PDB file of C-alpha atoms (C1' of nucleotides) in Angstrom:
ATOM      1  CA  UNK A  29     -22.321  11.839 -12.167  1.00  0.00           C
ATOM      2  CA  UNK A  30     -20.652  12.992 -15.330  1.00  0.00           C
ATOM      3  CA  UNK A  31     -19.342  11.658 -18.593  1.00  0.00           C
ATOM      4  CA  UNK A  32     -15.662  11.709 -19.456  1.00  0.00           C
ATOM      5  CA  UNK A  33     -14.066  11.006 -22.772  1.00  0.00           C
ATOM      6  CA  UNK A  34     -10.613  10.630 -24.143  1.00  0.00           C
ATOM      7  CA  UNK A  35      -9.223  10.391 -27.666  1.00  0.00           C
ATOM      8  CA  UNK A  36      -5.760   9.530 -28.808  1.00  0.00           C
ATOM      9  CA  UNK A  37      -3.808   8.352 -31.772  1.00  0.00           C
ATOM     10  CA  UNK A  38      -2.045   5.014 -31.638  1.00  0.00           C
ATOM     11  CA  UNK A  39       0.682   3.535 -33.756  1.00  0.00           C
ATOM     12  CA  UNK A  40       1.366  -0.182 -33.446  1.00  0.00           C
ATOM     13  CA  UNK A  41      -1.129  -0.338 -30.571  1.00  0.00           C
ATOM     14  CA  UNK A  42       0.896   2.205 -28.610  1.00  0.00           C
ATOM     15  CA  UNK A  43      -0.261   5.735 -27.738  1.00  0.00           C
ATOM     16  CA  UNK A  44       1.438   8.359 -29.863  1.00  0.00           C
ATOM     17  CA  UNK A  45      -0.544  11.560 -29.526  1.00  0.00           C
ATOM     18  CA  UNK A  46      -3.351  12.906 -27.413  1.00  0.00           C
ATOM     19  CA  UNK A  47      -4.743  15.924 -25.637  1.00  0.00           C
ATOM     20  CA  UNK A  48      -1.929  16.243 -23.098  1.00  0.00           C
ATOM     21  CA  UNK A  49       0.733  16.110 -25.752  1.00  0.00           C
ATOM     22  CA  UNK A  50      -1.158  18.621 -27.789  1.00  0.00           C
ATOM     23  CA  UNK A  51      -1.062  21.064 -24.866  1.00  0.00           C
ATOM     24  CA  UNK A  52       2.611  20.380 -24.379  1.00  0.00           C
ATOM     25  CA  UNK A  53       3.464  21.237 -27.974  1.00  0.00           C
ATOM     26  CA  UNK A  54       1.352  24.374 -27.833  1.00  0.00           C
ATOM     27  CA  UNK A  55       3.098  25.477 -24.649  1.00  0.00           C
ATOM     28  CA  UNK A  56       6.511  24.856 -26.187  1.00  0.00           C
ATOM     29  CA  UNK A  57       5.478  27.000 -29.107  1.00  0.00           C
ATOM     30  CA  UNK A  58       4.496  29.802 -26.732  1.00  0.00           C
ATOM     31  CA  UNK A  59       7.499  29.680 -24.407  1.00  0.00           C
ATOM     32  CA  UNK A  60      10.341  28.493 -26.599  1.00  0.00           C
ATOM     33  CA  UNK A  61      11.408  26.063 -23.872  1.00  0.00           C
ATOM     34  CA  UNK A  62      10.437  22.539 -22.822  1.00  0.00           C
ATOM     35  CA  UNK A  63      11.101  23.423 -19.215  1.00  0.00           C
ATOM     36  CA  UNK A  64       8.798  26.430 -19.169  1.00  0.00           C
ATOM     37  CA  UNK A  65       6.161  24.545 -21.107  1.00  0.00           C
ATOM     38  CA  UNK A  66       6.188  21.702 -18.590  1.00  0.00           C
ATOM     39  CA  UNK A  67       5.745  24.183 -15.740  1.00  0.00           C
ATOM     40  CA  UNK A  68       2.785  25.781 -17.472  1.00  0.00           C
ATOM     41  CA  UNK A  69       0.878  22.560 -17.987  1.00  0.00           C
ATOM     42  CA  UNK A  70       1.934  21.248 -14.586  1.00  0.00           C
ATOM     43  CA  UNK A  71       3.998  18.217 -15.431  1.00  0.00           C
ATOM     44  CA  UNK A  72       7.643  17.529 -14.658  1.00  0.00           C
ATOM     45  CA  UNK A  73      10.334  18.244 -17.214  1.00  0.00           C
ATOM     46  CA  UNK A  74      11.082  14.523 -17.126  1.00  0.00           C
ATOM     47  CA  UNK A  75       7.599  13.658 -18.235  1.00  0.00           C
ATOM     48  CA  UNK A  76       7.478  16.304 -20.933  1.00  0.00           C
ATOM     49  CA  UNK A  77      10.758  15.012 -22.246  1.00  0.00           C
ATOM     50  CA  UNK A  78       9.562  11.424 -22.482  1.00  0.00           C
ATOM     51  CA  UNK A  79       6.303  12.548 -24.075  1.00  0.00           C
ATOM     52  CA  UNK A  80       8.294  14.211 -26.820  1.00  0.00           C
ATOM     53  CA  UNK A  81      10.581  11.249 -27.177  1.00  0.00           C
ATOM     54  CA  UNK A  82       7.776   8.739 -27.668  1.00  0.00           C
ATOM     55  CA  UNK A  83       5.832  11.061 -29.948  1.00  0.00           C
ATOM     56  CA  UNK A  84       8.754  11.558 -32.228  1.00  0.00           C
ATOM     57  CA  UNK A  85       9.756   7.942 -32.249  1.00  0.00           C
ATOM     58  CA  UNK A  86       6.259   6.651 -32.944  1.00  0.00           C
ATOM     59  CA  UNK A  87       5.175   9.246 -35.427  1.00  0.00           C
ATOM     60  CA  UNK A  88       8.571   9.127 -37.059  1.00  0.00           C
ATOM     61  CA  UNK A  89       8.624  12.927 -37.285  1.00  0.00           C
ATOM     62  CA  UNK A  90      10.985  15.416 -35.687  1.00  0.00           C
ATOM     63  CA  UNK A  91       8.625  17.615 -33.697  1.00  0.00           C
ATOM     64  CA  UNK A  92      10.780  19.726 -31.401  1.00  0.00           C
ATOM     65  CA  UNK A  93      14.071  21.321 -32.299  1.00  0.00           C
ATOM     66  CA  UNK A  94      16.279  21.849 -29.276  1.00  0.00           C
ATOM     67  CA  UNK A  95      19.489  23.718 -28.590  1.00  0.00           C
ATOM     68  CA  UNK A  96      21.548  23.874 -25.442  1.00  0.00           C
ATOM     69  CA  UNK A  97      23.867  26.463 -23.859  1.00  0.00           C
ATOM     70  CA  UNK A  98      23.976  30.178 -24.360  1.00  0.00           C
ATOM     71  CA  UNK A  99      22.881  33.131 -22.256  1.00  0.00           C
ATOM     72  CA  UNK A 100      19.705  31.529 -21.050  1.00  0.00           C
ATOM     73  CA  UNK A 101      20.670  27.931 -21.135  1.00  0.00           C
ATOM     74  CA  UNK A 102      19.055  26.819 -24.304  1.00  0.00           C
ATOM     75  CA  UNK A 103      15.558  26.299 -25.619  1.00  0.00           C
ATOM     76  CA  UNK A 104      13.258  24.499 -27.976  1.00  0.00           C
ATOM     77  CA  UNK A 105      10.848  25.273 -30.780  1.00  0.00           C
ATOM     78  CA  UNK A 106       8.428  23.382 -32.961  1.00  0.00           C
ATOM     79  CA  UNK A 107       9.267  22.142 -36.416  1.00  0.00           C
ATOM     80  CA  UNK A 108       6.976  22.895 -39.337  1.00  0.00           C
ATOM     81  CA  UNK A 109       5.890  19.269 -39.335  1.00  0.00           C
ATOM     82  CA  UNK A 110       4.835  19.595 -35.705  1.00  0.00           C
ATOM     83  CA  UNK A 111       2.724  22.666 -36.452  1.00  0.00           C
ATOM     84  CA  UNK A 112       1.098  20.922 -39.352  1.00  0.00           C
ATOM     85  CA  UNK A 113       0.275  17.837 -37.303  1.00  0.00           C
ATOM     86  CA  UNK A 114      -0.991  19.921 -34.412  1.00  0.00           C
ATOM     87  CA  UNK A 115      -3.340  21.783 -36.688  1.00  0.00           C
ATOM     88  CA  UNK A 116      -4.872  18.602 -38.009  1.00  0.00           C
ATOM     89  CA  UNK A 117      -5.280  17.194 -34.549  1.00  0.00           C
ATOM     90  CA  UNK A 118      -7.018  20.317 -33.319  1.00  0.00           C
ATOM     91  CA  UNK A 119      -9.487  20.194 -36.181  1.00  0.00           C
ATOM     92  CA  UNK A 120     -10.236  16.581 -35.402  1.00  0.00           C
ATOM     93  CA  UNK A 121     -10.688  17.070 -31.681  1.00  0.00           C
ATOM     94  CA  UNK A 122     -12.762  20.218 -32.057  1.00  0.00           C
ATOM     95  CA  UNK A 123     -16.255  19.707 -30.675  1.00  0.00           C
ATOM     96  CA  UNK A 124     -15.842  15.995 -30.064  1.00  0.00           C
ATOM     97  CA  UNK A 125     -16.162  16.345 -26.339  1.00  0.00           C
ATOM     98  CA  UNK A 126     -19.352  18.319 -26.767  1.00  0.00           C
ATOM     99  CA  UNK A 127     -20.918  15.621 -28.903  1.00  0.00           C
ATOM    100  CA  UNK A 128     -20.246  13.045 -26.204  1.00  0.00           C
ATOM    101  CA  UNK A 129     -21.529  15.291 -23.414  1.00  0.00           C
ATOM    102  CA  UNK A 130     -24.674  16.038 -25.333  1.00  0.00           C
ATOM    103  CA  UNK A 131     -25.436  12.358 -25.816  1.00  0.00           C
ATOM    104  CA  UNK A 132     -24.844  11.633 -22.176  1.00  0.00           C
ATOM    105  CA  UNK A 133     -27.216  14.361 -21.076  1.00  0.00           C
ATOM    106  CA  UNK A 134     -29.798  13.217 -23.559  1.00  0.00           C
ATOM    107  CA  UNK A 135     -29.839   9.624 -22.326  1.00  0.00           C
ATOM    108  CA  UNK A 136     -29.211   9.988 -18.613  1.00  0.00           C
ATOM    109  CA  UNK A 137     -30.755  13.253 -17.571  1.00  0.00           C
ATOM    110  CA  UNK A 138     -33.549  14.084 -19.971  1.00  0.00           C
TER     111      UNK A 138
ATOM    112  CA  UNK B   1      -1.916   5.011 -37.262  1.00  0.00           C
ATOM    113  CA  UNK B   2      -5.363   4.804 -35.804  1.00  0.00           C
ATOM    114  CA  UNK B   3      -7.669   6.705 -33.519  1.00  0.00           C
ATOM    115  CA  UNK B   4      -8.780   5.310 -30.187  1.00  0.00           C
ATOM    116  CA  UNK B   5     -11.497   6.605 -27.942  1.00  0.00           C
ATOM    117  CA  UNK B   6     -12.764   5.864 -24.498  1.00  0.00           C
ATOM    118  CA  UNK B   7     -15.841   6.958 -22.585  1.00  0.00           C
ATOM    119  CA  UNK B   8     -16.717   6.470 -18.975  1.00  0.00           C
ATOM    120  CA  UNK B   9     -18.925   7.769 -16.245  1.00  0.00           C
ATOM    121  CA  UNK B  10     -17.385   9.366 -13.189  1.00  0.00           C
ATOM    122  CA  UNK B  11     -18.799  10.102  -9.791  1.00  0.00           C
ATOM    123  CA  UNK B  12     -16.861  12.426  -7.497  1.00  0.00           C
ATOM    124  CA  UNK B  13     -14.063  12.455 -10.070  1.00  0.00           C
ATOM    125  CA  UNK B  14     -13.691   8.688  -9.812  1.00  0.00           C
ATOM    126  CA  UNK B  15     -14.466   6.201 -12.593  1.00  0.00           C
ATOM    127  CA  UNK B  16     -17.714   4.356 -11.982  1.00  0.00           C
ATOM    128  CA  UNK B  17     -18.742   2.777 -15.245  1.00  0.00           C
ATOM    129  CA  UNK B  18     -17.256   2.174 -18.654  1.00  0.00           C
ATOM    130  CA  UNK B  19     -16.990  -0.201 -21.540  1.00  0.00           C
ATOM    131  CA  UNK B  20     -15.141  -2.951 -19.653  1.00  0.00           C
ATOM    132  CA  UNK B  21     -17.651  -2.942 -16.835  1.00  0.00           C
ATOM    133  CA  UNK B  22     -20.444  -3.006 -19.332  1.00  0.00           C
ATOM    134  CA  UNK B  23     -19.024  -6.207 -20.844  1.00  0.00           C
ATOM    135  CA  UNK B  24     -18.615  -7.691 -17.408  1.00  0.00           C
ATOM    136  CA  UNK B  25     -22.247  -7.127 -16.485  1.00  0.00           C
ATOM    137  CA  UNK B  26     -23.403  -8.519 -19.805  1.00  0.00           C
ATOM    138  CA  UNK B  27     -21.287 -11.619 -19.315  1.00  0.00           C
ATOM    139  CA  UNK B  28     -22.642 -12.130 -15.805  1.00  0.00           C
ATOM    140  CA  UNK B  29     -26.130 -11.917 -17.242  1.00  0.00           C
ATOM    141  CA  UNK B  30     -25.251 -14.609 -19.780  1.00  0.00           C
ATOM    142  CA  UNK B  31     -23.417 -17.009 -17.477  1.00  0.00           C
ATOM    143  CA  UNK B  32     -25.053 -16.528 -14.117  1.00  0.00           C
ATOM    144  CA  UNK B  33     -21.621 -16.436 -12.473  1.00  0.00           C
ATOM    145  CA  UNK B  34     -18.965 -13.820 -11.836  1.00  0.00           C
ATOM    146  CA  UNK B  35     -16.272 -16.425 -12.248  1.00  0.00           C
ATOM    147  CA  UNK B  36     -17.444 -17.582 -15.674  1.00  0.00           C
ATOM    148  CA  UNK B  37     -18.009 -13.999 -16.779  1.00  0.00           C
ATOM    149  CA  UNK B  38     -14.480 -13.039 -15.817  1.00  0.00           C
ATOM    150  CA  UNK B  39     -13.091 -15.936 -17.820  1.00  0.00           C
ATOM    151  CA  UNK B  40     -15.086 -14.916 -20.857  1.00  0.00           C
ATOM    152  CA  UNK B  41     -13.840 -11.333 -20.924  1.00  0.00           C
ATOM    153  CA  UNK B  42     -10.355 -12.411 -19.919  1.00  0.00           C
ATOM    154  CA  UNK B  43      -9.859 -10.790 -16.561  1.00  0.00           C
ATOM    155  CA  UNK B  44      -9.226 -12.412 -13.193  1.00  0.00           C
ATOM    156  CA  UNK B  45     -12.050 -13.104 -10.796  1.00  0.00           C
ATOM    157  CA  UNK B  46     -10.278 -10.730  -8.415  1.00  0.00           C
ATOM    158  CA  UNK B  47     -10.507  -7.893 -10.851  1.00  0.00           C
ATOM    159  CA  UNK B  48     -14.115  -8.564 -11.778  1.00  0.00           C
ATOM    160  CA  UNK B  49     -14.976  -8.593  -8.125  1.00  0.00           C
ATOM    161  CA  UNK B  50     -13.377  -5.237  -7.426  1.00  0.00           C
ATOM    162  CA  UNK B  51     -15.004  -3.758 -10.543  1.00  0.00           C
ATOM    163  CA  UNK B  52     -18.375  -4.721  -9.172  1.00  0.00           C
ATOM    164  CA  UNK B  53     -17.522  -3.456  -5.741  1.00  0.00           C
ATOM    165  CA  UNK B  54     -16.499   0.008  -6.928  1.00  0.00           C
ATOM    166  CA  UNK B  55     -19.411   0.240  -9.355  1.00  0.00           C
ATOM    167  CA  UNK B  56     -21.935  -0.515  -6.682  1.00  0.00           C
ATOM    168  CA  UNK B  57     -20.342   1.715  -4.121  1.00  0.00           C
ATOM    169  CA  UNK B  58     -20.038   4.699  -6.459  1.00  0.00           C
ATOM    170  CA  UNK B  59     -23.339   4.397  -8.234  1.00  0.00           C
ATOM    171  CA  UNK B  60     -25.032   3.567  -4.950  1.00  0.00           C
ATOM    172  CA  UNK B  61     -27.015   0.802  -6.651  1.00  0.00           C
ATOM    173  CA  UNK B  62     -26.996  -2.928  -5.999  1.00  0.00           C
ATOM    174  CA  UNK B  63     -26.051  -4.348  -9.394  1.00  0.00           C
ATOM    175  CA  UNK B  64     -25.208  -7.993  -8.863  1.00  0.00           C
ATOM    176  CA  UNK B  65     -27.052 -10.381  -6.585  1.00  0.00           C
ATOM    177  CA  UNK B  66     -24.854 -13.237  -5.399  1.00  0.00           C
ATOM    178  CA  UNK B  67     -25.439 -16.482  -3.602  1.00  0.00           C
ATOM    179  CA  UNK B  68     -22.941 -19.007  -2.379  1.00  0.00           C
ATOM    180  CA  UNK B  69     -22.962 -22.769  -1.788  1.00  0.00           C
ATOM    181  CA  UNK B  70     -25.167 -25.423  -3.319  1.00  0.00           C
ATOM    182  CA  UNK B  71     -24.593 -28.039  -5.971  1.00  0.00           C
ATOM    183  CA  UNK B  72     -22.526 -25.869  -8.235  1.00  0.00           C
ATOM    184  CA  UNK B  73     -20.963 -23.600  -5.711  1.00  0.00           C
ATOM    185  CA  UNK B  74     -23.078 -20.537  -6.112  1.00  0.00           C
ATOM    186  CA  UNK B  75     -23.622 -17.848  -8.697  1.00  0.00           C
ATOM    187  CA  UNK B  76     -24.647 -14.305  -9.477  1.00  0.00           C
ATOM    188  CA  UNK B  77     -27.270 -12.478 -11.490  1.00  0.00           C
ATOM    189  CA  UNK B  78     -28.083  -8.892 -12.360  1.00  0.00           C
ATOM    190  CA  UNK B  79     -30.621  -6.818 -10.506  1.00  0.00           C
ATOM    191  CA  UNK B  80     -33.323  -4.950 -12.385  1.00  0.00           C
ATOM    192  CA  UNK B  81     -31.530  -1.703 -11.637  1.00  0.00           C
ATOM    193  CA  UNK B  82     -28.407  -3.096 -13.293  1.00  0.00           C
ATOM    194  CA  UNK B  83     -30.319  -4.022 -16.449  1.00  0.00           C
ATOM    195  CA  UNK B  84     -31.898  -0.616 -16.576  1.00  0.00           C
ATOM    196  CA  UNK B  85     -28.589   1.162 -16.189  1.00  0.00           C
ATOM    197  CA  UNK B  86     -26.906  -1.094 -18.720  1.00  0.00           C
ATOM    198  CA  UNK B  87     -29.592  -0.331 -21.268  1.00  0.00           C
ATOM    199  CA  UNK B  88     -29.127   3.412 -20.924  1.00  0.00           C
ATOM    200  CA  UNK B  89     -25.382   3.094 -21.196  1.00  0.00           C
ATOM    201  CA  UNK B  90     -25.621   1.025 -24.355  1.00  0.00           C
ATOM    202  CA  UNK B  91     -27.894   3.585 -25.986  1.00  0.00           C
ATOM    203  CA  UNK B  92     -25.435   6.317 -25.109  1.00  0.00           C
ATOM    204  CA  UNK B  93     -22.360   4.495 -26.342  1.00  0.00           C
ATOM    205  CA  UNK B  94     -24.017   3.284 -29.514  1.00  0.00           C
ATOM    206  CA  UNK B  95     -22.338   4.787 -32.558  1.00  0.00           C
ATOM    207  CA  UNK B  96     -20.085   7.109 -30.586  1.00  0.00           C
ATOM    208  CA  UNK B  97     -16.975   5.272 -31.623  1.00  0.00           C
ATOM    209  CA  UNK B  98     -18.012   5.483 -35.246  1.00  0.00           C
ATOM    210  CA  UNK B  99     -18.429   9.240 -35.060  1.00  0.00           C
ATOM    211  CA  UNK B 100     -14.899   9.598 -33.721  1.00  0.00           C
ATOM    212  CA  UNK B 101     -13.415   7.243 -36.306  1.00  0.00           C
ATOM    213  CA  UNK B 102     -15.164   9.051 -39.116  1.00  0.00           C
ATOM    214  CA  UNK B 103     -13.760  12.368 -38.012  1.00  0.00           C
ATOM    215  CA  UNK B 104     -10.271  10.967 -37.782  1.00  0.00           C
ATOM    216  CA  UNK B 105     -10.428   9.540 -41.285  1.00  0.00           C
ATOM    217  CA  UNK B 106     -11.819  12.765 -42.604  1.00  0.00           C
ATOM    218  CA  UNK B 107      -9.016  14.917 -41.232  1.00  0.00           C
ATOM    219  CA  UNK B 108      -6.006  12.620 -41.480  1.00  0.00           C
ATOM    220  CA  UNK B 109      -6.581  10.428 -44.475  1.00  0.00           C
ATOM    221  CA  UNK B 110      -9.231  12.019 -46.670  1.00  0.00           C
TER     222      UNK B 110
ATOM    223  C1'  DC C  24     -24.859 -37.326   7.845  1.00  0.00           C
ATOM    224  C1'  DT C  25     -20.468 -36.523   5.739  1.00  0.00           C
ATOM    225  C1'  DG C  26     -17.332 -35.408   2.169  1.00  0.00           C
ATOM    226  C1'  DC C  27     -17.013 -33.020  -2.294  1.00  0.00           C
ATOM    227  C1'  DC C  28     -17.275 -29.421  -5.614  1.00  0.00           C
ATOM    228  C1'  DG C  29     -17.454 -24.911  -7.786  1.00  0.00           C
ATOM    229  C1'  DC C  30     -18.559 -20.666  -6.451  1.00  0.00           C
ATOM    230  C1'  DT C  31     -18.062 -16.058  -3.660  1.00  0.00           C
ATOM    231  C1'  DA C  32     -14.929 -13.251  -0.830  1.00  0.00           C
ATOM    232  C1'  DT C  33     -10.680 -10.993   0.488  1.00  0.00           C
ATOM    233  C1'  DG C  34      -5.886 -10.312   2.399  1.00  0.00           C
ATOM    234  C1'  DC C  35      -1.509  -9.740   0.839  1.00  0.00           C
ATOM    235  C1'  DA C  36       2.509 -10.105  -2.033  1.00  0.00           C
ATOM    236  C1'  DA C  37       4.523  -9.414  -6.447  1.00  0.00           C
ATOM    237  C1'  DA C  38       4.981  -6.996 -10.652  1.00  0.00           C
ATOM    238  C1'  DA C  39       4.440  -3.114 -13.474  1.00  0.00           C
ATOM    239  C1'  DA C  40       3.969   1.673 -14.298  1.00  0.00           C
ATOM    240  C1'  DA C  41       4.373   6.326 -13.294  1.00  0.00           C
ATOM    241  C1'  DG C  42       6.536   9.989 -11.106  1.00  0.00           C
ATOM    242  C1'  DC C  43      10.468  12.354  -9.290  1.00  0.00           C
ATOM    243  C1'  DC C  44      15.114  13.588  -7.716  1.00  0.00           C
ATOM    244  C1'  DA C  45      19.905  14.205  -8.693  1.00  0.00           C
ATOM    245  C1'  DT C  46      23.436  15.173 -11.692  1.00  0.00           C
ATOM    246  C1'  DA C  47      26.081  16.009 -16.181  1.00  0.00           C
ATOM    247  C1'  DA C  48      26.969  18.758 -20.236  1.00  0.00           C
ATOM    248  C1'  DC C  49      26.486  22.864 -22.813  1.00  0.00           C
ATOM    249  C1'  DG C  50      27.879  27.606 -24.429  1.00  0.00           C
ATOM    250  C1'  DG C  51      27.025  32.784 -24.646  1.00  0.00           C
ATOM    251  C1'  DA C  52      27.559  36.781 -21.635  1.00  0.00           C
ATOM    252  C1'  DG C  53      29.805  39.401 -18.298  1.00  0.00           C
TER     253       DG C  53
ATOM    254  C1'  DC D   3      36.892  31.439 -16.955  1.00  0.00           C
ATOM    255  C1'  DT D   4      32.875  31.476 -14.047  1.00  0.00           C
ATOM    256  C1'  DC D   5      27.865  31.637 -13.937  1.00  0.00           C
ATOM    257  C1'  DC D   6      23.217  30.576 -15.352  1.00  0.00           C
ATOM    258  C1'  DG D   7      19.147  28.216 -17.182  1.00  0.00           C
ATOM    259  C1'  DT D   8      18.434  24.916 -20.320  1.00  0.00           C
ATOM    260  C1'  DT D   9      18.502  20.013 -22.395  1.00  0.00           C
ATOM    261  C1'  DA D  10      19.351  15.136 -21.329  1.00  0.00           C
ATOM    262  C1'  DT D  11      19.135  10.811 -18.600  1.00  0.00           C
ATOM    263  C1'  DG D  12      19.980   7.321 -15.095  1.00  0.00           C
ATOM    264  C1'  DG D  13      17.983   5.206 -11.497  1.00  0.00           C
ATOM    265  C1'  DC D  14      15.337   5.405  -7.068  1.00  0.00           C
ATOM    266  C1'  DT D  15      10.802   5.891  -4.988  1.00  0.00           C
ATOM    267  C1'  DT D  16       6.017   5.845  -4.828  1.00  0.00           C
ATOM    268  C1'  DT D  17       1.714   4.455  -6.587  1.00  0.00           C
ATOM    269  C1'  DT D  18      -1.216   1.465  -9.129  1.00  0.00           C
ATOM    270  C1'  DT D  19      -2.392  -2.867 -10.990  1.00  0.00           C
ATOM    271  C1'  DT D  20      -2.376  -7.730 -11.081  1.00  0.00           C
ATOM    272  C1'  DG D  21      -2.958 -12.098  -9.408  1.00  0.00           C
ATOM    273  C1'  DC D  22      -1.982 -15.846  -6.056  1.00  0.00           C
ATOM    274  C1'  DA D  23      -3.480 -18.266  -2.007  1.00  0.00           C
ATOM    275  C1'  DT D  24      -6.792 -19.449   1.145  1.00  0.00           C
ATOM    276  C1'  DA D  25     -11.288 -19.496   3.717  1.00  0.00           C
ATOM    277  C1'  DG D  26     -16.251 -20.242   3.911  1.00  0.00           C
ATOM    278  C1'  DC D  27     -20.528 -21.734   1.963  1.00  0.00           C
ATOM    279  C1'  DG D  28     -24.330 -25.263   1.245  1.00  0.00           C
ATOM    280  C1'  DG D  29     -26.925 -28.556  -1.846  1.00  0.00           C
ATOM    281  C1'  DC D  30     -26.336 -33.256  -3.301  1.00  0.00           C
ATOM    282  C1'  DA D  31     -24.346 -37.889  -4.009  1.00  0.00           C
ATOM    283  C1'  DG D  32     -23.123 -41.787  -1.691  1.00  0.00           C
TER     284       DG D  32
END
DNA sequence: CTGCCGCTATGCAAAAAAGCCATAACGGAG
DNA sequence: CTCCGTTATGGCTTTTTTGCATAGCGGCAG
C-alpha cells in the first residue's frame, strides 16, 4: 500500500503541463531531437509530438524550435521561454512528492 | 492557469482509494443507499458499484454492507472498518491541496 | 397471499480516449 | 541526384470508460 500523487498545470480546465512533459522537454534539451527524446523517456514520437502541440497551444508559448532536412534529418531545441518555464516548474515541484509521502507515512503507518 | 493535484492510494500498482471514492463512501453514509449516493456525487450506479468492488478487493476490507428487498428496495451502510479508514484518509488529505496551491502561487505569480 | 416498488447486482454494448503504424516531405552530404 | 534520419500527420487499432438494460430480492399494502 503506497501513496501516489500527481501535479499539473491546467488552462481552461485542460491539462497543459506536468511531470511527463517536463521530462520530455529536458530530454529534448539533452538530445537536440524530439525523436531521440521520445525514445529516452519511452513514449512514441507521436505522443511526444502531441504533447508539444498541446503545451504550446495552451500555454501560448513557442517551446520547441524544429528544423527538418540536412545531414541527420533535422532536429529540435528549446526556446528561451521553454527553459524559463521549465525552471519555474522544477522549483515548484521540488520536494512536493516528499511532503505527500511523509504525511501518508505519518497517518497510515506510524 | 491553475495548479491541480491528485492523491491516491495504490496497492500492487493499482489504484485503491482516492478523493472520488472518499466522497462516495461519505455519501453512502449520509443516504444509506449506493443508488442515492451515486446520484449525489453525479456518477452512475454502475460506476459506484465497481468503485466499491475494486476498493474492497484491493484493500481486502469489507467497506459497504448491503441488503436487498423490503419496503424501499434495500440499502447500504458503511462498516466500522470503512469509517476508520475514511477518517485516516481525511486526516492525510487535509490541507494537502492548500500546500500545493500555495507553492504554485509563490513560484508562478508572486 | 399477491402484486408493487426501489434497491442491489451484473452482462454487454456503445462511446471515448489513448496508442500506434504507415507514409510524406525535407535538405545537406557524398 | 540518391540516401538518411528527422519532423509532421492522417487514420486505424486497441484499450479504457461509460452507461443501458435486465434480473432478483423481500417487506408491505391491499
